[in-house]
């Protein structure tokens, strides 16, 4: 397996106002007449290249969370609050799967159910839908920023528990004697330090000799932080959390051998691009032999190119 090559930058998709054709001149006339009134619903978009599609961060679940008072209190940083503030009391937000971003026509036709399509693709955007421009303007900017940060954390693959801990622990750091751990916490202040564990064995193939590895296991995903104190640099990679479970190591070893053997029988040998055949085969073997649902590095790191 060739080592992954990480992209240093992430392409962000800017909001675009689209006009669907209703009959050319008719559509244009209606759009002009309507204008951009305060009653038009508007949305904030999240880049498809930063989103990991998992069972626990489906759009419907995120919609429930951001309209839940307990989560709102965390975003407001007022845990003792007994009732929503006026700007939230009548506000209903919706998180919507943006099937127009990065989804092929074939993928769109797989299912009419937005929630099913969420798991059927590894590439697709999300929109935070506001009732109107006026409704959005009524919400203080600090709350809007906290809300976006929360959704970005959840859409990156983290669970609700982690996202809340990240907000509550942000800026709180214990006295750390370990320089590598201190480097990690400085470079990634959103990581709650109580979730971080030092690895007992090398996990990520991109960790360089001499670097230290730290692990955050959150639901089905493990975040591996490779820390270089000499360069004050931290590289992050997501892996399937099952690969960090020592009890499952024998099953993964068997599955890897069988996946390679199957590819060998079909004349597919290790070379540049081999992982694009190997990972789907490994996923298939793990499901067939051990009933394990496995996420490949490509599925968990959509902004990374692997060969």
Short mmCIF file of C-alpha atoms in Angstrom, two decimals:
data_model
loop_
_atom_site.label_atom_id
_atom_site.label_comp_id
_atom_site.label_asym_id
_atom_site.label_seq_id
_atom_site.Cartn_x
_atom_site.Cartn_y
_atom_site.Cartn_z
CA UNK A 1 0.00 0.00 0.00
CA UNK A 2 1.46 3.29 -1.04
CA UNK A 3 1.43 6.01 1.62
CA UNK A 4 -1.38 8.60 1.27
CA UNK A 5 -0.58 11.99 -0.13
CA UNK A 6 -2.40 14.71 1.80
CA UNK A 7 -3.65 17.88 0.23
CA UNK A 8 -2.56 20.98 2.14
CA UNK A 9 -5.63 22.95 1.17
CA UNK A 10 -9.33 22.21 1.14
CA UNK A 11 -11.50 23.49 -1.66
CA UNK A 12 -14.46 25.30 -0.20
CA UNK A 13 -17.64 25.68 -2.16
CA UNK A 14 -19.01 29.21 -1.92
CA UNK A 15 -22.76 29.78 -1.74
CA UNK A 16 -24.24 30.24 -5.21
CA UNK A 17 -27.66 31.65 -6.06
CA UNK A 18 -29.21 29.43 -8.74
CA UNK A 19 -32.21 30.07 -10.99
CA UNK A 20 -33.90 26.97 -12.36
CA UNK A 21 -35.31 27.19 -15.84
CA UNK A 22 -39.11 27.38 -15.76
CA UNK A 23 -39.42 28.63 -19.27
CA UNK A 24 -36.57 31.14 -19.56
CA UNK A 25 -38.31 34.55 -19.64
CA UNK A 26 -41.08 33.48 -17.23
CA UNK A 27 -38.62 32.27 -14.63
CA UNK A 28 -36.51 35.39 -14.92
CA UNK A 29 -39.60 37.63 -14.58
CA UNK A 30 -40.78 35.82 -11.44
CA UNK A 31 -37.32 35.99 -9.89
CA UNK A 32 -37.05 39.72 -10.51
CA UNK A 33 -40.53 40.35 -9.15
CA UNK A 34 -39.82 38.36 -6.03
CA UNK A 35 -36.33 39.80 -5.54
CA UNK A 36 -34.31 38.87 -2.48
CA UNK A 37 -36.96 39.63 0.09
CA UNK A 38 -36.54 38.91 3.78
CA UNK A 39 -39.14 36.14 3.41
CA UNK A 40 -36.93 34.00 1.16
CA UNK A 41 -35.34 31.05 2.91
CA UNK A 42 -31.56 31.14 2.82
CA UNK A 43 -28.86 28.63 3.67
CA UNK A 44 -25.27 28.27 4.78
CA UNK A 45 -23.37 25.56 2.92
CA UNK A 46 -20.73 23.20 4.23
CA UNK A 47 -18.09 21.88 1.84
CA UNK A 48 -18.53 18.31 0.63
CA UNK A 49 -14.77 17.84 0.89
CA UNK A 50 -14.90 18.19 4.67
CA UNK A 51 -17.86 15.89 5.37
CA UNK A 52 -17.77 12.24 6.45
CA UNK A 53 -21.08 10.44 5.89
CA UNK A 54 -21.93 8.24 8.88
CA UNK A 55 -24.98 6.83 10.62
CA UNK A 56 -24.64 9.15 13.62
CA UNK A 57 -24.43 12.45 11.74
CA UNK A 58 -27.38 12.13 9.39
CA UNK A 59 -29.00 15.49 8.55
CA UNK A 60 -32.23 14.63 10.41
CA UNK A 61 -30.29 13.86 13.59
CA UNK A 62 -28.36 17.13 13.32
CA UNK A 63 -31.63 19.02 12.80
CA UNK A 64 -32.98 17.55 16.05
CA UNK A 65 -29.79 18.44 17.92
CA UNK A 66 -29.49 22.09 16.94
CA UNK A 67 -33.15 22.66 17.85
CA UNK A 68 -32.74 20.90 21.19
CA UNK A 69 -32.58 23.26 24.18
CA UNK A 70 -29.86 21.24 25.94
CA UNK A 71 -27.56 21.62 22.93
CA UNK A 72 -28.53 25.26 22.55
CA UNK A 73 -27.46 25.93 26.16
CA UNK A 74 -24.04 24.48 25.32
CA UNK A 75 -23.76 26.71 22.26
CA UNK A 76 -24.79 29.70 24.35
CA UNK A 77 -22.33 28.65 27.09
CA UNK A 78 -25.08 29.17 29.66
CA UNK A 79 -25.71 25.75 31.27
CA UNK A 80 -28.00 27.20 33.97
CA UNK A 81 -30.42 28.76 31.47
CA UNK A 82 -34.02 27.65 32.09
CA UNK A 83 -35.69 28.89 28.88
CA UNK A 84 -34.53 29.70 25.35
CA UNK A 85 -33.70 33.36 24.70
CA UNK A 86 -36.19 35.30 22.55
CA UNK A 87 -34.17 34.90 19.34
CA UNK A 88 -34.36 31.09 19.66
CA UNK A 89 -37.83 30.64 21.13
CA UNK A 90 -39.57 30.54 17.74
CA UNK A 91 -36.65 29.71 15.48
CA UNK A 92 -36.61 26.32 13.73
CA UNK A 93 -33.46 25.43 11.79
CA UNK A 94 -33.03 22.53 9.40
CA UNK A 95 -29.93 20.65 8.26
CA UNK A 96 -30.41 19.39 4.71
CA UNK A 97 -28.36 17.03 2.55
CA UNK A 98 -27.25 19.09 -0.45
CA UNK A 99 -27.50 16.56 -3.26
CA UNK A 100 -26.56 19.22 -5.83
CA UNK A 101 -22.96 19.32 -4.56
CA UNK A 102 -20.60 16.61 -5.75
CA UNK A 103 -23.27 13.97 -6.45
CA UNK A 104 -23.49 12.18 -9.80
CA UNK A 105 -26.81 11.60 -11.57
CA UNK A 106 -26.41 7.86 -10.98
CA UNK A 107 -26.07 8.39 -7.23
CA UNK A 108 -29.11 10.66 -7.17
CA UNK A 109 -31.23 7.93 -8.77
CA UNK A 110 -30.30 5.29 -6.19
CA UNK A 111 -32.97 6.45 -3.78
CA UNK A 112 -35.51 9.19 -3.36
CA UNK A 113 -34.95 9.08 0.39
CA UNK A 114 -32.50 11.81 1.41
CA UNK A 115 -31.48 9.87 4.51
CA UNK A 116 -30.60 6.77 2.48
CA UNK A 117 -28.61 8.78 -0.03
CA UNK A 118 -26.65 10.24 2.87
CA UNK A 119 -25.06 6.83 3.47
CA UNK A 120 -24.92 5.76 -0.18
CA UNK A 121 -22.40 8.42 -1.13
CA UNK A 122 -19.03 9.39 0.23
CA UNK A 123 -19.21 12.82 -1.38
CA UNK A 124 -21.98 15.36 -0.90
CA UNK A 125 -22.61 18.70 0.73
CA UNK A 126 -24.88 19.92 3.51
CA UNK A 127 -26.95 23.08 3.96
CA UNK A 128 -28.08 24.78 7.15
CA UNK A 129 -31.48 26.12 6.18
CA UNK A 130 -32.80 29.35 7.74
CA UNK A 131 -36.46 30.36 7.49
CA UNK A 132 -35.58 33.76 6.05
CA UNK A 133 -32.83 36.34 5.89
CA UNK A 134 -34.62 38.26 8.63
CA UNK A 135 -34.66 35.18 10.88
CA UNK A 136 -30.91 34.74 10.41
CA UNK A 137 -30.21 38.41 11.09
CA UNK A 138 -32.10 38.14 14.39
CA UNK A 139 -29.57 35.60 15.68
CA UNK A 140 -26.41 37.10 17.27
CA UNK A 141 -23.25 36.45 15.29
CA UNK A 142 -21.47 34.66 18.19
CA UNK A 143 -24.29 32.10 18.31
CA UNK A 144 -24.21 31.66 14.53
CA UNK A 145 -20.46 31.01 14.72
CA UNK A 146 -20.90 28.53 17.58
CA UNK A 147 -23.62 26.75 15.63
CA UNK A 148 -21.47 26.46 12.51
CA UNK A 149 -18.54 25.21 14.56
CA UNK A 150 -20.72 22.56 16.19
CA UNK A 151 -22.03 21.36 12.82
CA UNK A 152 -18.53 21.31 11.32
CA UNK A 153 -17.38 19.09 14.20
CA UNK A 154 -20.34 16.74 13.81
CA UNK A 155 -20.05 16.60 10.01
CA UNK A 156 -16.35 15.77 10.29
CA UNK A 157 -17.42 12.45 11.86
CA UNK A 158 -17.48 13.25 15.58
CA UNK A 159 -20.36 12.27 17.86
CA UNK A 160 -22.63 14.64 19.75
CA UNK A 161 -20.82 13.82 23.03
CA UNK A 162 -17.46 14.81 21.56
CA UNK A 163 -18.82 17.99 19.96
CA UNK A 164 -20.24 19.12 23.30
CA UNK A 165 -17.03 18.22 25.16
CA UNK A 166 -15.04 20.17 22.56
CA UNK A 167 -17.04 23.32 23.31
CA UNK A 168 -17.00 22.86 27.09
CA UNK A 169 -13.26 22.04 27.28
CA UNK A 170 -12.03 24.55 24.69
CA UNK A 171 -9.25 26.68 26.14
CA UNK A 172 -8.96 24.49 29.24
CA UNK A 173 -5.60 22.71 29.29
CA UNK A 174 -3.89 20.86 32.12
CA UNK A 175 -0.24 21.35 33.05
CA UNK A 176 1.38 19.19 30.38
CA UNK A 177 4.99 18.07 30.76
CA UNK A 178 4.98 16.02 27.54
CA UNK A 179 6.13 18.38 24.78
CA UNK A 180 4.49 16.32 22.02
CA UNK A 181 1.09 16.34 23.78
CA UNK A 182 1.44 20.07 24.44
CA UNK A 183 2.15 20.62 20.74
CA UNK A 184 -0.99 18.69 19.86
CA UNK A 185 -3.19 20.68 22.25
CA UNK A 186 -1.78 24.00 21.06
CA UNK A 187 -2.20 23.15 17.38
CA UNK A 188 -5.69 21.70 17.94
CA UNK A 189 -7.30 23.65 20.81
CA UNK A 190 -10.73 22.18 19.96
CA UNK A 191 -9.59 18.69 20.97
CA UNK A 192 -10.78 17.95 24.55
CA UNK A 193 -7.62 16.73 26.31
CA UNK A 194 -9.49 14.08 28.33
CA UNK A 195 -10.25 12.22 25.08
CA UNK A 196 -6.59 11.99 24.00
CA UNK A 197 -4.61 8.78 24.52
CA UNK A 198 -1.02 7.98 23.53
CA UNK A 199 -0.82 4.97 21.23
CA UNK A 200 0.99 1.84 22.37
CA UNK A 201 1.82 0.82 18.80
CA UNK A 202 2.08 2.55 15.44
CA UNK A 203 -1.37 2.85 13.88
CA UNK A 204 -1.17 5.30 11.00
CA UNK A 205 1.02 4.51 7.95
CA UNK A 206 1.81 8.22 7.58
CA UNK A 207 3.47 8.57 11.00
CA UNK A 208 7.16 9.30 10.45
CA UNK A 209 9.98 7.74 12.51
CA UNK A 210 10.58 9.84 15.60
CA UNK A 211 7.08 11.31 15.66
CA UNK A 212 4.66 10.59 18.50
CA UNK A 213 1.17 9.24 17.92
CA UNK A 214 -1.94 10.17 19.87
CA UNK A 215 -5.40 8.73 19.45
CA UNK A 216 -8.96 9.98 19.86
CA UNK A 217 -11.55 7.23 19.46
CA UNK A 218 -15.04 8.62 18.94
CA UNK A 219 -17.76 6.20 17.88
CA UNK A 220 -16.83 4.33 14.68
CA UNK A 221 -13.95 6.69 13.88
CA UNK A 222 -10.46 7.07 15.31
CA UNK A 223 -8.45 10.27 14.86
CA UNK A 224 -4.70 9.63 14.75
CA UNK A 225 -2.51 12.65 15.51
CA UNK A 226 1.12 12.29 14.41
CA UNK A 227 3.17 14.91 16.25
CA UNK A 228 6.60 16.19 15.27
CA UNK A 229 8.04 18.30 18.08
CA UNK A 230 11.09 19.24 16.00
CA UNK A 231 8.86 20.83 13.37
CA UNK A 232 6.03 21.75 15.76
CA UNK A 233 3.72 20.03 13.28
CA UNK A 234 0.70 17.76 13.68
CA UNK A 235 -0.69 15.52 10.92
CA UNK A 236 -4.20 14.15 11.37
CA UNK A 237 -5.75 11.08 9.76
CA UNK A 238 -9.08 9.37 10.37
CA UNK A 239 -9.21 5.56 10.53
CA UNK A 240 -11.92 3.04 11.27
CA UNK A 241 -11.90 2.70 15.07
CA UNK A 242 -12.10 -1.10 14.77
CA UNK A 243 -8.52 -1.09 13.51
CA UNK A 244 -7.38 0.21 16.90
CA UNK A 245 -9.14 -2.63 18.77
CA UNK A 246 -6.55 -5.27 19.68
CA UNK A 247 -9.24 -7.96 20.00
CA UNK A 248 -10.18 -7.50 16.34
CA UNK A 249 -6.59 -7.59 15.03
CA UNK A 250 -6.67 -11.34 14.17
CA UNK A 251 -9.84 -10.86 12.09
CA UNK A 252 -8.34 -7.93 10.23
CA UNK A 253 -5.17 -9.92 9.52
CA UNK A 254 -7.21 -12.78 8.05
CA UNK A 255 -9.35 -10.39 6.01
CA UNK A 256 -6.32 -8.55 4.62
CA UNK A 257 -4.68 -11.80 3.50
CA UNK A 258 -7.87 -13.01 1.84
CA UNK A 259 -8.50 -9.68 0.11
CA UNK A 260 -4.98 -9.71 -1.35
CA UNK A 261 -5.40 -13.36 -2.43
CA UNK A 262 -8.68 -12.62 -4.20
CA UNK A 263 -7.13 -9.73 -6.08
CA UNK A 264 -4.12 -11.89 -6.98
CA UNK A 265 -6.46 -14.48 -8.51
CA UNK A 266 -7.93 -11.76 -10.70
CA UNK A 267 -4.48 -10.65 -11.78
CA UNK A 268 -4.48 -7.49 -9.68
CA UNK A 269 -1.10 -6.96 -8.03
CA UNK A 270 0.27 -4.21 -5.76
CA UNK A 271 1.20 -1.13 -7.77
CA UNK A 272 0.30 2.53 -7.95
CA UNK A 273 -3.45 2.81 -7.42
CA UNK A 274 -3.71 -0.67 -5.85
CA UNK A 275 -5.67 0.61 -2.84
CA UNK A 276 -8.63 1.51 -5.06
CA UNK A 277 -9.14 -2.21 -5.70
CA UNK A 278 -7.83 -3.45 -2.35
CA UNK A 279 -9.98 -1.38 0.01
CA UNK A 280 -13.35 -2.34 -1.60
CA UNK A 281 -12.28 -6.00 -1.52
CA UNK A 282 -11.21 -5.76 2.13
CA UNK A 283 -14.54 -4.13 2.99
CA UNK A 284 -16.35 -7.00 1.25
CA UNK A 285 -14.34 -9.70 3.05
CA UNK A 286 -14.82 -8.12 6.48
CA UNK A 287 -18.57 -8.00 5.88
CA UNK A 288 -18.85 -11.54 4.50
CA UNK A 289 -16.60 -13.36 6.97
CA UNK A 290 -16.97 -11.34 10.18
CA UNK A 291 -20.07 -9.15 9.67
CA UNK A 292 -17.95 -6.06 10.27
CA UNK A 293 -18.85 -2.79 8.56
CA UNK A 294 -15.54 -1.14 7.77
CA UNK A 295 -14.80 2.40 6.56
CA UNK A 296 -11.80 2.81 4.29
CA UNK A 297 -9.31 5.68 4.71
CA UNK A 298 -10.70 7.16 1.48
CA UNK A 299 -14.23 7.21 2.93
CA UNK A 300 -13.07 8.82 6.18
CA UNK A 301 -10.65 11.33 4.62
CA UNK A 302 -12.53 12.75 1.61
CA UNK A 303 -10.10 15.67 1.22
CA UNK A 304 -7.12 13.34 0.81
CA UNK A 305 -5.80 11.72 -2.39
CA UNK A 306 -4.68 8.09 -2.02
CA UNK A 307 -2.78 5.98 -4.55
#
